[in-house]
PDB file of C-alpha atoms in Angstrom:
ATOM      1  CA  UNK A   1      83.641 121.452 114.996  1.00 83.00           C
ATOM      2  CA  UNK A   2      81.844 119.035 115.714  1.00 87.00           C
ATOM      3  CA  UNK A   3      78.195 119.525 118.343  1.00 90.00           C
ATOM      4  CA  UNK A   4      79.021 118.774 121.802  1.00 91.00           C
ATOM      5  CA  UNK A   5      75.617 117.277 121.494  1.00 91.00           C
ATOM      6  CA  UNK A   6      77.152 113.977 119.114  1.00 93.00           C
ATOM      7  CA  UNK A   7      80.422 113.581 121.351  1.00 95.00           C
ATOM      8  CA  UNK A   8      81.085 110.195 122.779  1.00 94.00           C
ATOM      9  CA  UNK A   9      82.569 112.028 125.956  1.00 92.00           C
ATOM     10  CA  UNK A  10      83.005 110.125 129.150  1.00 93.00           C
ATOM     11  CA  UNK A  11      85.164 106.462 129.540  1.00 95.00           C
ATOM     12  CA  UNK A  12      81.996 104.964 130.452  1.00 94.00           C
ATOM     13  CA  UNK A  13      80.120 105.497 127.134  1.00 93.00           C
ATOM     14  CA  UNK A  14      83.909 104.457 125.396  1.00 96.00           C
ATOM     15  CA  UNK A  15      84.067 101.370 127.333  1.00 95.00           C
ATOM     16  CA  UNK A  16      79.622 100.202 126.648  1.00 94.00           C
ATOM     17  CA  UNK A  17      81.147 101.040 122.979  1.00 95.00           C
ATOM     18  CA  UNK A  18      84.339  98.662 122.931  1.00 95.00           C
ATOM     19  CA  UNK A  19      82.471  96.064 125.143  1.00 95.00           C
ATOM     20  CA  UNK A  20      79.647  96.316 122.957  1.00 95.00           C
ATOM     21  CA  UNK A  21      80.292  96.907 120.181  1.00 95.00           C
ATOM     22  CA  UNK A  22      81.290  95.691 116.467  1.00 97.00           C
ATOM     23  CA  UNK A  23      84.402  95.812 114.275  1.00 97.00           C
ATOM     24  CA  UNK A  24      84.636  97.305 111.122  1.00 97.00           C
ATOM     25  CA  UNK A  25      88.024  97.959 110.048  1.00 97.00           C
ATOM     26  CA  UNK A  26      89.412 100.273 106.737  1.00 94.00           C
ATOM     27  CA  UNK A  27      92.152 101.398 105.255  1.00 93.00           C
ATOM     28  CA  UNK A  28      93.324 103.628 108.130  1.00 93.00           C
ATOM     29  CA  UNK A  29      90.401 103.706 110.197  1.00 95.00           C
ATOM     30  CA  UNK A  30      88.844 101.289 112.568  1.00 96.00           C
ATOM     31  CA  UNK A  31      85.719 101.319 113.747  1.00 97.00           C
ATOM     32  CA  UNK A  32      83.889 100.194 116.631  1.00 97.00           C
ATOM     33  CA  UNK A  33      79.910 100.592 116.196  1.00 97.00           C
ATOM     34  CA  UNK A  34      77.373 100.118 118.650  1.00 95.00           C
ATOM     35  CA  UNK A  35      73.381 100.484 117.843  1.00 95.00           C
ATOM     36  CA  UNK A  36      72.095 101.933 121.434  1.00 93.00           C
ATOM     37  CA  UNK A  37      70.017  99.607 123.066  1.00 90.00           C
ATOM     38  CA  UNK A  38      68.205 102.238 126.265  1.00 88.00           C
ATOM     39  CA  UNK A  39      66.741  98.533 127.709  1.00 88.00           C
ATOM     40  CA  UNK A  40      70.023  97.316 128.544  1.00 88.00           C
ATOM     41  CA  UNK A  41      71.410 100.372 130.572  1.00 87.00           C
ATOM     42  CA  UNK A  42      68.733 102.038 132.008  1.00 85.00           C
ATOM     43  CA  UNK A  43      71.198 104.082 133.562  1.00 87.00           C
ATOM     44  CA  UNK A  44      72.615 105.717 131.270  1.00 86.00           C
ATOM     45  CA  UNK A  45      69.943 107.245 130.029  1.00 86.00           C
ATOM     46  CA  UNK A  46      70.789 106.499 126.298  1.00 88.00           C
ATOM     47  CA  UNK A  47      67.501 107.208 123.658  1.00 88.00           C
ATOM     48  CA  UNK A  48      66.673 105.923 120.152  1.00 89.00           C
ATOM     49  CA  UNK A  49      67.849 109.366 118.679  1.00 89.00           C
ATOM     50  CA  UNK A  50      71.220 109.318 120.380  1.00 90.00           C
ATOM     51  CA  UNK A  51      74.210 109.498 118.353  1.00 94.00           C
ATOM     52  CA  UNK A  52      77.742 109.826 119.549  1.00 95.00           C
ATOM     53  CA  UNK A  53      80.901 109.856 117.848  1.00 97.00           C
ATOM     54  CA  UNK A  54      84.378 109.783 119.819  1.00 97.00           C
ATOM     55  CA  UNK A  55      88.311 109.984 118.132  1.00 97.00           C
ATOM     56  CA  UNK A  56      90.627 108.135 119.253  1.00 96.00           C
ATOM     57  CA  UNK A  57      94.798 108.684 118.335  1.00 95.00           C
ATOM     58  CA  UNK A  58      97.178 107.149 119.313  1.00 94.00           C
ATOM     59  CA  UNK A  59     101.204 107.543 120.083  1.00 95.00           C
ATOM     60  CA  UNK A  60     101.712 104.721 116.848  1.00 93.00           C
ATOM     61  CA  UNK A  61     100.285 107.266 114.972  1.00 92.00           C
ATOM     62  CA  UNK A  62     103.042 110.007 115.627  1.00 91.00           C
ATOM     63  CA  UNK A  63     104.659 110.345 119.634  1.00 94.00           C
ATOM     64  CA  UNK A  64     103.491 114.639 118.567  1.00 94.00           C
ATOM     65  CA  UNK A  65     100.559 115.358 120.178  1.00 95.00           C
ATOM     66  CA  UNK A  66     100.351 118.041 117.540  1.00 94.00           C
ATOM     67  CA  UNK A  67     100.253 116.217 114.939  1.00 91.00           C
ATOM     68  CA  UNK A  68      97.892 113.386 117.112  1.00 93.00           C
ATOM     69  CA  UNK A  69      95.393 116.129 117.961  1.00 94.00           C
ATOM     70  CA  UNK A  70      95.296 117.221 113.940  1.00 92.00           C
ATOM     71  CA  UNK A  71      94.426 113.831 113.023  1.00 93.00           C
ATOM     72  CA  UNK A  72      91.389 114.224 116.100  1.00 94.00           C
ATOM     73  CA  UNK A  73      90.734 118.146 114.503  1.00 94.00           C
ATOM     74  CA  UNK A  74      90.490 116.591 110.844  1.00 94.00           C
ATOM     75  CA  UNK A  75      88.659 113.140 111.751  1.00 95.00           C
ATOM     76  CA  UNK A  76      86.008 115.301 113.241  1.00 95.00           C
ATOM     77  CA  UNK A  77      85.742 117.262 111.302  1.00 95.00           C
ATOM     78  CA  UNK A  78      84.820 115.070 108.721  1.00 96.00           C
ATOM     79  CA  UNK A  79      82.369 113.168 111.325  1.00 96.00           C
ATOM     80  CA  UNK A  80      81.089 116.889 111.611  1.00 96.00           C
ATOM     81  CA  UNK A  81      80.189 117.398 107.526  1.00 95.00           C
ATOM     82  CA  UNK A  82      78.611 114.544 107.431  1.00 95.00           C
ATOM     83  CA  UNK A  83      75.903 114.466 110.580  1.00 94.00           C
ATOM     84  CA  UNK A  84      75.905 118.198 109.202  1.00 94.00           C
ATOM     85  CA  UNK A  85      74.988 116.611 105.755  1.00 93.00           C
ATOM     86  CA  UNK A  86      71.894 114.275 107.357  1.00 92.00           C
ATOM     87  CA  UNK A  87      73.877 110.795 105.803  1.00 92.00           C
ATOM     88  CA  UNK A  88      74.368 109.173 109.436  1.00 93.00           C
ATOM     89  CA  UNK A  89      71.535 106.949 110.759  1.00 93.00           C
ATOM     90  CA  UNK A  90      70.551 107.872 114.804  1.00 93.00           C
ATOM     91  CA  UNK A  91      70.645 105.981 117.204  1.00 93.00           C
ATOM     92  CA  UNK A  92      74.675 104.838 117.157  1.00 95.00           C
ATOM     93  CA  UNK A  93      78.091 105.410 119.668  1.00 96.00           C
ATOM     94  CA  UNK A  94      80.079 105.265 116.660  1.00 97.00           C
ATOM     95  CA  UNK A  95      84.402 105.640 117.669  1.00 97.00           C
ATOM     96  CA  UNK A  96      86.806 105.389 115.136  1.00 97.00           C
ATOM     97  CA  UNK A  97      89.976 104.835 115.534  1.00 97.00           C
ATOM     98  CA  UNK A  98      92.854 106.093 113.309  1.00 95.00           C
ATOM     99  CA  UNK A  99      95.517 103.684 112.678  1.00 94.00           C
ATOM    100  CA  UNK A 100      99.269 105.053 111.766  1.00 92.00           C
ATOM    101  CA  UNK A 101      98.461 106.928 108.800  1.00 86.00           C
ATOM    102  CA  UNK A 102     101.479 107.309 105.423  1.00 83.00           C
ATOM    103  CA  UNK A 103     103.031 110.647 105.238  1.00 81.00           C
ATOM    104  CA  UNK A 104     102.112 113.166 103.560  1.00 80.00           C
ATOM    105  CA  UNK A 105      98.055 112.320 103.780  1.00 85.00           C
ATOM    106  CA  UNK A 106      95.558 114.138 102.486  1.00 89.00           C
ATOM    107  CA  UNK A 107      91.794 115.340 103.609  1.00 91.00           C
ATOM    108  CA  UNK A 108      90.105 113.681 101.033  1.00 94.00           C
ATOM    109  CA  UNK A 109      91.573 110.114 101.274  1.00 94.00           C
ATOM    110  CA  UNK A 110      90.886 110.010 104.987  1.00 94.00           C
ATOM    111  CA  UNK A 111      87.336 111.430 104.570  1.00 95.00           C
ATOM    112  CA  UNK A 112      86.674 108.678 102.023  1.00 96.00           C
ATOM    113  CA  UNK A 113      88.046 105.785 103.770  1.00 96.00           C
ATOM    114  CA  UNK A 114      85.446 107.317 106.989  1.00 96.00           C
ATOM    115  CA  UNK A 115      82.193 107.265 104.681  1.00 95.00           C
ATOM    116  CA  UNK A 116      84.073 103.302 102.902  1.00 95.00           C
ATOM    117  CA  UNK A 117      83.966 102.313 106.260  1.00 96.00           C
ATOM    118  CA  UNK A 118      80.958 103.513 107.740  1.00 96.00           C
ATOM    119  CA  UNK A 119      78.599 102.142 104.739  1.00 95.00           C
ATOM    120  CA  UNK A 120      80.016  98.986 105.568  1.00 95.00           C
ATOM    121  CA  UNK A 121      78.767  98.822 108.431  1.00 95.00           C
ATOM    122  CA  UNK A 122      75.792 100.367 107.973  1.00 94.00           C
ATOM    123  CA  UNK A 123      75.711 103.410 109.379  1.00 94.00           C
ATOM    124  CA  UNK A 124      75.760 105.538 106.492  1.00 92.00           C
ATOM    125  CA  UNK A 125      72.123 106.497 105.027  1.00 87.00           C
ATOM    126  CA  UNK A 126      71.784 105.039 101.645  1.00 76.00           C
ATOM    127  CA  UNK A 127      69.810 107.784  99.065  1.00 63.00           C
TER     128      UNK A 127
END
């Protein structure tokens, strides 16, 4: 499970990321990435060491909540492992929006797509 410290939870934080972030499109996902600017929102208490991830799965992906929640869990697990491996740069808020997936898509496909899109966004650390 993605740690609470790394989850984007508040609606206001989602709104800030949506309005100030940049879009990066992958094959099955779209990322909205915002480089944290503590001076822009001083009352929010953001810092340059923050790294928060939010996952959005709409009804277009699947009408059934059970399947949408499963996709959310898969995406959160990908991000958890990437963060655990210390592969993401800090100081970013990331919203991962999942688009309708082909039937029978596997974890590996989702992981590759997320990693590719994070690299395109410049958030993934290069080794």
